[in-house]
PDB file of N, CA and C in Angstrom:
ATOM      1  N   UNK A   1     122.699  94.209 109.175  1.00  0.00           N
ATOM      2  CA  UNK A   1     122.123  94.733 107.886  1.00  0.00           C
ATOM      3  C   UNK A   1     122.650  93.895 106.685  1.00  0.00           C
ATOM      4  N   UNK A   2     122.409  94.289 105.469  1.00  0.00           N
ATOM      5  CA  UNK A   2     122.557  93.436 104.309  1.00  0.00           C
ATOM      6  C   UNK A   2     122.829  94.313 103.100  1.00  0.00           C
ATOM      7  N   UNK A   3     123.303  93.557 102.019  1.00  0.00           N
ATOM      8  CA  UNK A   3     123.676  94.180 100.854  1.00  0.00           C
ATOM      9  C   UNK A   3     122.345  93.986  99.907  1.00  0.00           C
ATOM     10  N   UNK A   4     121.457  93.167 100.451  1.00  0.00           N
ATOM     11  CA  UNK A   4     120.353  92.889  99.587  1.00  0.00           C
ATOM     12  C   UNK A   4     119.123  92.670 100.600  1.00  0.00           C
ATOM     13  N   UNK A   5     117.924  93.336 100.190  1.00  0.00           N
ATOM     14  CA  UNK A   5     116.712  93.066 101.114  1.00  0.00           C
ATOM     15  C   UNK A   5     115.469  92.860 100.163  1.00  0.00           C
ATOM     16  N   UNK A   6     114.540  92.268 100.825  1.00  0.00           N
ATOM     17  CA  UNK A   6     113.209  92.112 100.127  1.00  0.00           C
ATOM     18  C   UNK A   6     112.172  93.039 100.561  1.00  0.00           C
ATOM     19  N   UNK A   7     111.663  93.779  99.733  1.00  0.00           N
ATOM     20  CA  UNK A   7     110.725  94.807 100.146  1.00  0.00           C
ATOM     21  C   UNK A   7     109.464  94.790  99.241  1.00  0.00           C
ATOM     22  N   UNK A   8     108.481  94.237  99.781  1.00  0.00           N
ATOM     23  CA  UNK A   8     107.169  93.868  98.948  1.00  0.00           C
ATOM     24  C   UNK A   8     107.567  92.852  97.964  1.00  0.00           C
ATOM     25  N   UNK A   9     107.318  93.261  96.660  1.00  0.00           N
ATOM     26  CA  UNK A   9     107.371  92.336  95.688  1.00  0.00           C
ATOM     27  C   UNK A   9     108.816  92.483  95.003  1.00  0.00           C
ATOM     28  N   UNK A  10     109.675  93.400  95.633  1.00  0.00           N
ATOM     29  CA  UNK A  10     110.906  93.634  95.036  1.00  0.00           C
ATOM     30  C   UNK A  10     112.077  93.141  95.898  1.00  0.00           C
ATOM     31  N   UNK A  11     113.199  92.912  95.160  1.00  0.00           N
ATOM     32  CA  UNK A  11     114.476  92.675  95.939  1.00  0.00           C
ATOM     33  C   UNK A  11     115.354  93.956  95.553  1.00  0.00           C
ATOM     34  N   UNK A  12     115.777  94.604  96.660  1.00  0.00           N
ATOM     35  CA  UNK A  12     116.672  95.704  96.283  1.00  0.00           C
ATOM     36  C   UNK A  12     118.210  95.341  96.684  1.00  0.00           C
ATOM     37  N   UNK A  13     119.218  95.757  96.008  1.00  0.00           N
ATOM     38  CA  UNK A  13     120.454  95.314  96.338  1.00  0.00           C
ATOM     39  C   UNK A  13     121.445  96.512  95.970  1.00  0.00           C
ATOM     40  N   UNK A  14     122.596  96.495  96.610  1.00  0.00           N
ATOM     41  CA  UNK A  14     123.713  97.195  96.372  1.00  0.00           C
ATOM     42  C   UNK A  14     124.291  96.627  95.028  1.00  0.00           C
ATOM     43  N   UNK A  15     124.551  97.594  94.045  1.00  0.00           N
ATOM     44  CA  UNK A  15     125.168  97.009  92.863  1.00  0.00           C
ATOM     45  C   UNK A  15     126.486  96.338  93.094  1.00  0.00           C
ATOM     46  N   UNK A  16     126.671  95.000  92.771  1.00  0.00           N
ATOM     47  CA  UNK A  16     127.849  94.245  92.814  1.00  0.00           C
ATOM     48  C   UNK A  16     129.162  94.975  92.201  1.00  0.00           C
ATOM     49  N   UNK A  17     128.887  95.644  91.107  1.00  0.00           N
ATOM     50  CA  UNK A  17     130.191  96.318  90.394  1.00  0.00           C
ATOM     51  C   UNK A  17     130.262  97.840  90.816  1.00  0.00           C
ATOM     52  N   UNK A  18     129.317  98.330  91.395  1.00  0.00           N
ATOM     53  CA  UNK A  18     129.495  99.773  91.742  1.00  0.00           C
ATOM     54  C   UNK A  18     128.714 100.093  93.055  1.00  0.00           C
ATOM     55  N   UNK A  19     129.291 100.064  94.288  1.00  0.00           N
ATOM     56  CA  UNK A  19     128.559 100.122  95.543  1.00  0.00           C
ATOM     57  C   UNK A  19     127.951 101.600  95.689  1.00  0.00           C
ATOM     58  N   UNK A  20     127.993 102.547  94.766  1.00  0.00           N
ATOM     59  CA  UNK A  20     127.283 103.803  94.883  1.00  0.00           C
ATOM     60  C   UNK A  20     125.888 103.769  94.305  1.00  0.00           C
ATOM     61  N   UNK A  21     125.703 102.521  93.611  1.00  0.00           N
ATOM     62  CA  UNK A  21     124.354 102.384  92.888  1.00  0.00           C
ATOM     63  C   UNK A  21     123.600 101.377  93.582  1.00  0.00           C
ATOM     64  N   UNK A  22     122.176 101.378  93.478  1.00  0.00           N
ATOM     65  CA  UNK A  22     121.406 100.401  93.908  1.00  0.00           C
ATOM     66  C   UNK A  22     120.513  99.971  92.627  1.00  0.00           C
ATOM     67  N   UNK A  23     120.082  98.595  92.781  1.00  0.00           N
ATOM     68  CA  UNK A  23     119.521  98.011  91.765  1.00  0.00           C
ATOM     69  C   UNK A  23     118.249  97.354  92.374  1.00  0.00           C
ATOM     70  N   UNK A  24     117.159  96.986  91.538  1.00  0.00           N
ATOM     71  CA  UNK A  24     116.102  96.251  92.047  1.00  0.00           C
ATOM     72  C   UNK A  24     115.623  95.212  90.928  1.00  0.00           C
ATOM     73  N   UNK A  25     114.912  94.211  91.480  1.00  0.00           N
ATOM     74  CA  UNK A  25     114.314  93.150  90.703  1.00  0.00           C
ATOM     75  C   UNK A  25     112.906  92.824  91.196  1.00  0.00           C
ATOM     76  N   UNK A  26     112.122  92.661  90.091  1.00  0.00           N
ATOM     77  CA  UNK A  26     110.778  92.372  90.409  1.00  0.00           C
ATOM     78  C   UNK A  26     110.529  90.789  89.880  1.00  0.00           C
ATOM     79  N   UNK A  27     111.441  90.090  89.459  1.00  0.00           N
ATOM     80  CA  UNK A  27     111.465  88.707  89.015  1.00  0.00           C
ATOM     81  C   UNK A  27     112.277  87.726  89.605  1.00  0.00           C
ATOM     82  N   UNK A  28     112.524  87.922  91.086  1.00  0.00           N
ATOM     83  CA  UNK A  28     113.285  87.045  91.882  1.00  0.00           C
ATOM     84  C   UNK A  28     114.758  87.111  91.544  1.00  0.00           C
ATOM     85  N   UNK A  29     115.286  88.215  91.042  1.00  0.00           N
ATOM     86  CA  UNK A  29     116.636  88.396  90.770  1.00  0.00           C
ATOM     87  C   UNK A  29     117.124  87.894  89.518  1.00  0.00           C
ATOM     88  N   UNK A  30     116.180  87.479  88.551  1.00  0.00           N
ATOM     89  CA  UNK A  30     116.552  87.185  87.275  1.00  0.00           C
ATOM     90  C   UNK A  30     117.108  88.208  86.362  1.00  0.00           C
ATOM     91  N   UNK A  31     116.607  89.413  86.540  1.00  0.00           N
ATOM     92  CA  UNK A  31     117.286  90.546  85.850  1.00  0.00           C
ATOM     93  C   UNK A  31     117.042  91.801  87.061  1.00  0.00           C
ATOM     94  N   UNK A  32     118.014  92.774  86.710  1.00  0.00           N
ATOM     95  CA  UNK A  32     118.116  94.004  87.735  1.00  0.00           C
ATOM     96  C   UNK A  32     117.973  95.181  86.882  1.00  0.00           C
ATOM     97  N   UNK A  33     117.229  96.303  87.584  1.00  0.00           N
ATOM     98  CA  UNK A  33     116.972  97.494  87.006  1.00  0.00           C
ATOM     99  C   UNK A  33     117.714  98.610  87.942  1.00  0.00           C
ATOM    100  N   UNK A  34     118.179  99.628  87.314  1.00  0.00           N
ATOM    101  CA  UNK A  34     118.853 100.648  88.172  1.00  0.00           C
ATOM    102  C   UNK A  34     117.882 101.499  88.939  1.00  0.00           C
ATOM    103  N   UNK A  35     117.995 101.568  90.352  1.00  0.00           N
ATOM    104  CA  UNK A  35     117.094 102.163  91.166  1.00  0.00           C
ATOM    105  C   UNK A  35     117.682 103.601  91.586  1.00  0.00           C
ATOM    106  N   UNK A  36     118.908 103.550  91.845  1.00  0.00           N
ATOM    107  CA  UNK A  36     119.568 104.764  92.457  1.00  0.00           C
ATOM    108  C   UNK A  36     121.082 104.768  91.694  1.00  0.00           C
ATOM    109  N   UNK A  37     121.336 105.690  90.984  1.00  0.00           N
ATOM    110  CA  UNK A  37     122.674 105.832  90.110  1.00  0.00           C
ATOM    111  C   UNK A  37     123.763 106.400  90.891  1.00  0.00           C
ATOM    112  N   UNK A  38     123.536 106.670  92.117  1.00  0.00           N
ATOM    113  CA  UNK A  38     124.624 107.252  92.895  1.00  0.00           C
ATOM    114  C   UNK A  38     124.971 108.725  92.725  1.00  0.00           C
ATOM    115  N   UNK A  39     125.588 109.268  93.823  1.00  0.00           N
ATOM    116  CA  UNK A  39     126.106 110.583  93.778  1.00  0.00           C
ATOM    117  C   UNK A  39     127.139 110.888  94.808  1.00  0.00           C
ATOM    118  N   UNK A  40     127.905 111.973  94.659  1.00  0.00           N
ATOM    119  CA  UNK A  40     129.007 112.064  95.570  1.00  0.00           C
ATOM    120  C   UNK A  40     128.417 112.551  97.004  1.00  0.00           C
ATOM    121  N   UNK A  41     127.299 113.007  97.167  1.00  0.00           N
ATOM    122  CA  UNK A  41     126.807 113.238  98.602  1.00  0.00           C
ATOM    123  C   UNK A  41     126.545 112.002  99.334  1.00  0.00           C
ATOM    124  N   UNK A  42     125.877 110.913  98.785  1.00  0.00           N
ATOM    125  CA  UNK A  42     125.658 109.740  99.513  1.00  0.00           C
ATOM    126  C   UNK A  42     126.921 108.834  99.506  1.00  0.00           C
ATOM    127  N   UNK A  43     127.565 108.756  98.516  1.00  0.00           N
ATOM    128  CA  UNK A  43     128.726 107.927  98.570  1.00  0.00           C
ATOM    129  C   UNK A  43     128.536 106.417  98.289  1.00  0.00           C
ATOM    130  N   UNK A  44     129.369 105.595  98.749  1.00  0.00           N
ATOM    131  CA  UNK A  44     129.264 104.096  98.542  1.00  0.00           C
ATOM    132  C   UNK A  44     128.489 103.406  99.720  1.00  0.00           C
ATOM    133  N   UNK A  45     127.455 102.636  99.329  1.00  0.00           N
ATOM    134  CA  UNK A  45     126.736 101.901 100.115  1.00  0.00           C
ATOM    135  C   UNK A  45     127.630 100.777 100.891  1.00  0.00           C
ATOM    136  N   UNK A  46     127.255 100.495 102.170  1.00  0.00           N
ATOM    137  CA  UNK A  46     127.812  99.398 102.898  1.00  0.00           C
ATOM    138  C   UNK A  46     126.813  98.408 103.119  1.00  0.00           C
ATOM    139  N   UNK A  47     125.611  98.857 103.666  1.00  0.00           N
ATOM    140  CA  UNK A  47     124.672  98.036 104.194  1.00  0.00           C
ATOM    141  C   UNK A  47     123.178  98.668 103.939  1.00  0.00           C
ATOM    142  N   UNK A  48     122.171  97.845 103.826  1.00  0.00           N
ATOM    143  CA  UNK A  48     120.846  98.285 103.655  1.00  0.00           C
ATOM    144  C   UNK A  48     119.964  97.658 104.714  1.00  0.00           C
ATOM    145  N   UNK A  49     118.851  98.420 105.073  1.00  0.00           N
ATOM    146  CA  UNK A  49     118.005  97.806 106.127  1.00  0.00           C
ATOM    147  C   UNK A  49     116.594  98.435 105.820  1.00  0.00           C
ATOM    148  N   UNK A  50     115.627  97.437 105.885  1.00  0.00           N
ATOM    149  CA  UNK A  50     114.230  97.704 105.676  1.00  0.00           C
ATOM    150  C   UNK A  50     113.785  98.151 107.060  1.00  0.00           C
ATOM    151  N   UNK A  51     113.471  99.451 107.227  1.00  0.00           N
ATOM    152  CA  UNK A  51     112.956  99.956 108.613  1.00  0.00           C
ATOM    153  C   UNK A  51     111.413 100.296 108.481  1.00  0.00           C
ATOM    154  N   UNK A  52     110.646  99.422 107.807  1.00  0.00           N
ATOM    155  CA  UNK A  52     109.141  99.782 107.836  1.00  0.00           C
ATOM    156  C   UNK A  52     108.823 100.754 106.812  1.00  0.00           C
ATOM    157  N   UNK A  53     108.593 102.030 107.129  1.00  0.00           N
ATOM    158  CA  UNK A  53     108.321 103.032 106.281  1.00  0.00           C
ATOM    159  C   UNK A  53     109.459 103.693 105.459  1.00  0.00           C
ATOM    160  N   UNK A  54     110.631 103.229 105.859  1.00  0.00           N
ATOM    161  CA  UNK A  54     111.802 103.893 105.164  1.00  0.00           C
ATOM    162  C   UNK A  54     112.889 102.856 105.159  1.00  0.00           C
ATOM    163  N   UNK A  55     113.849 103.156 104.157  1.00  0.00           N
ATOM    164  CA  UNK A  55     114.977 102.183 103.959  1.00  0.00           C
ATOM    165  C   UNK A  55     116.158 103.004 104.638  1.00  0.00           C
ATOM    166  N   UNK A  56     116.963 102.256 105.212  1.00  0.00           N
ATOM    167  CA  UNK A  56     118.180 102.884 105.826  1.00  0.00           C
ATOM    168  C   UNK A  56     119.403 102.356 104.992  1.00  0.00           C
ATOM    169  N   UNK A  57     120.299 103.173 104.829  1.00  0.00           N
ATOM    170  CA  UNK A  57     121.559 102.784 104.027  1.00  0.00           C
ATOM    171  C   UNK A  57     122.823 103.396 104.844  1.00  0.00           C
ATOM    172  N   UNK A  58     123.755 102.481 105.126  1.00  0.00           N
ATOM    173  CA  UNK A  58     124.922 103.103 105.673  1.00  0.00           C
ATOM    174  C   UNK A  58     125.963 103.213 104.464  1.00  0.00           C
ATOM    175  N   UNK A  59     126.653 104.204 104.499  1.00  0.00           N
ATOM    176  CA  UNK A  59     127.521 104.527 103.373  1.00  0.00           C
ATOM    177  C   UNK A  59     128.863 105.030 103.942  1.00  0.00           C
ATOM    178  N   UNK A  60     129.918 105.338 103.218  1.00  0.00           N
ATOM    179  CA  UNK A  60     131.063 105.872 103.601  1.00  0.00           C
ATOM    180  C   UNK A  60     130.856 107.279 103.906  1.00  0.00           C
ATOM    181  N   UNK A  61     129.748 107.894 103.867  1.00  0.00           N
ATOM    182  CA  UNK A  61     129.508 109.271 104.121  1.00  0.00           C
ATOM    183  C   UNK A  61     128.481 109.393 105.165  1.00  0.00           C
ATOM    184  N   UNK A  62     127.999 108.274 105.719  1.00  0.00           N
ATOM    185  CA  UNK A  62     127.128 108.507 106.736  1.00  0.00           C
ATOM    186  C   UNK A  62     125.863 107.502 106.843  1.00  0.00           C
ATOM    187  N   UNK A  63     124.879 107.760 107.624  1.00  0.00           N
ATOM    188  CA  UNK A  63     123.580 106.972 107.604  1.00  0.00           C
ATOM    189  C   UNK A  63     122.732 107.788 106.969  1.00  0.00           C
ATOM    190  N   UNK A  64     122.118 107.187 105.922  1.00  0.00           N
ATOM    191  CA  UNK A  64     120.991 107.926 105.092  1.00  0.00           C
ATOM    192  C   UNK A  64     119.715 107.135 105.287  1.00  0.00           C
ATOM    193  N   UNK A  65     118.586 107.882 104.843  1.00  0.00           N
ATOM    194  CA  UNK A  65     117.305 107.103 104.822  1.00  0.00           C
ATOM    195  C   UNK A  65     116.558 107.686 103.642  1.00  0.00           C
ATOM    196  N   UNK A  66     115.570 106.596 103.077  1.00  0.00           N
ATOM    197  CA  UNK A  66     114.841 106.886 101.856  1.00  0.00           C
ATOM    198  C   UNK A  66     113.444 106.632 102.227  1.00  0.00           C
ATOM    199  N   UNK A  67     112.569 107.474 101.779  1.00  0.00           N
ATOM    200  CA  UNK A  67     111.129 107.207 101.975  1.00  0.00           C
ATOM    201  C   UNK A  67     110.441 106.914 100.646  1.00  0.00           C
ATOM    202  N   UNK A  68     111.202 106.691  99.601  1.00  0.00           N
ATOM    203  CA  UNK A  68     110.567 106.378  98.294  1.00  0.00           C
ATOM    204  C   UNK A  68     111.424 105.118  97.653  1.00  0.00           C
ATOM    205  N   UNK A  69     111.619 104.138  98.572  1.00  0.00           N
ATOM    206  CA  UNK A  69     112.129 102.775  98.081  1.00  0.00           C
ATOM    207  C   UNK A  69     113.557 102.998  97.574  1.00  0.00           C
ATOM    208  N   UNK A  70     114.290 103.985  97.934  1.00  0.00           N
ATOM    209  CA  UNK A  70     115.777 104.089  97.561  1.00  0.00           C
ATOM    210  C   UNK A  70     116.124 104.912  96.209  1.00  0.00           C
ATOM    211  N   UNK A  71     114.985 105.519  95.779  1.00  0.00           N
ATOM    212  CA  UNK A  71     115.173 106.495  94.694  1.00  0.00           C
ATOM    213  C   UNK A  71     115.963 107.773  95.020  1.00  0.00           C
ATOM    214  N   UNK A  72     115.834 108.164  96.151  1.00  0.00           N
ATOM    215  CA  UNK A  72     116.453 109.336  96.606  1.00  0.00           C
ATOM    216  C   UNK A  72     116.922 109.143  98.190  1.00  0.00           C
ATOM    217  N   UNK A  73     117.941 109.804  98.559  1.00  0.00           N
ATOM    218  CA  UNK A  73     118.548 109.582 100.083  1.00  0.00           C
ATOM    219  C   UNK A  73     118.732 110.902 100.802  1.00  0.00           C
ATOM    220  N   UNK A  74     118.343 110.902 102.086  1.00  0.00           N
ATOM    221  CA  UNK A  74     118.615 112.040 102.920  1.00  0.00           C
ATOM    222  C   UNK A  74     119.453 111.642 104.092  1.00  0.00           C
ATOM    223  N   UNK A  75     120.510 112.536 104.338  1.00  0.00           N
ATOM    224  CA  UNK A  75     121.426 112.241 105.445  1.00  0.00           C
ATOM    225  C   UNK A  75     120.735 112.244 106.714  1.00  0.00           C
ATOM    226  N   UNK A  76     120.911 111.179 107.591  1.00  0.00           N
ATOM    227  CA  UNK A  76     120.475 111.207 108.971  1.00  0.00           C
ATOM    228  C   UNK A  76     121.497 111.585 109.838  1.00  0.00           C
ATOM    229  N   UNK A  77     122.577 111.018 109.764  1.00  0.00           N
ATOM    230  CA  UNK A  77     123.713 111.147 110.643  1.00  0.00           C
ATOM    231  C   UNK A  77     125.085 110.884 109.939  1.00  0.00           C
ATOM    232  N   UNK A  78     126.179 111.850 110.161  1.00  0.00           N
ATOM    233  CA  UNK A  78     127.315 111.482 109.567  1.00  0.00           C
ATOM    234  C   UNK A  78     128.157 110.555 110.465  1.00  0.00           C
TER     235      UNK A  78
END
């Protein structure tokens, strides 16, 4: 897995200053926009994986998946 993935025309990454947040770029990483501002349920991201129709994220709270490009996350397994 990775802290940064390419998904379509976007690059999605774990925020380097706050691992609870995700950012995305549409200009090859020249600028970044907040995608997910984090919450206590999801916790801090460790890794990201593009799994086709969903994103997978491992966090300190478990394995989560997103079906909307990382805007919201659902617990798959603790």
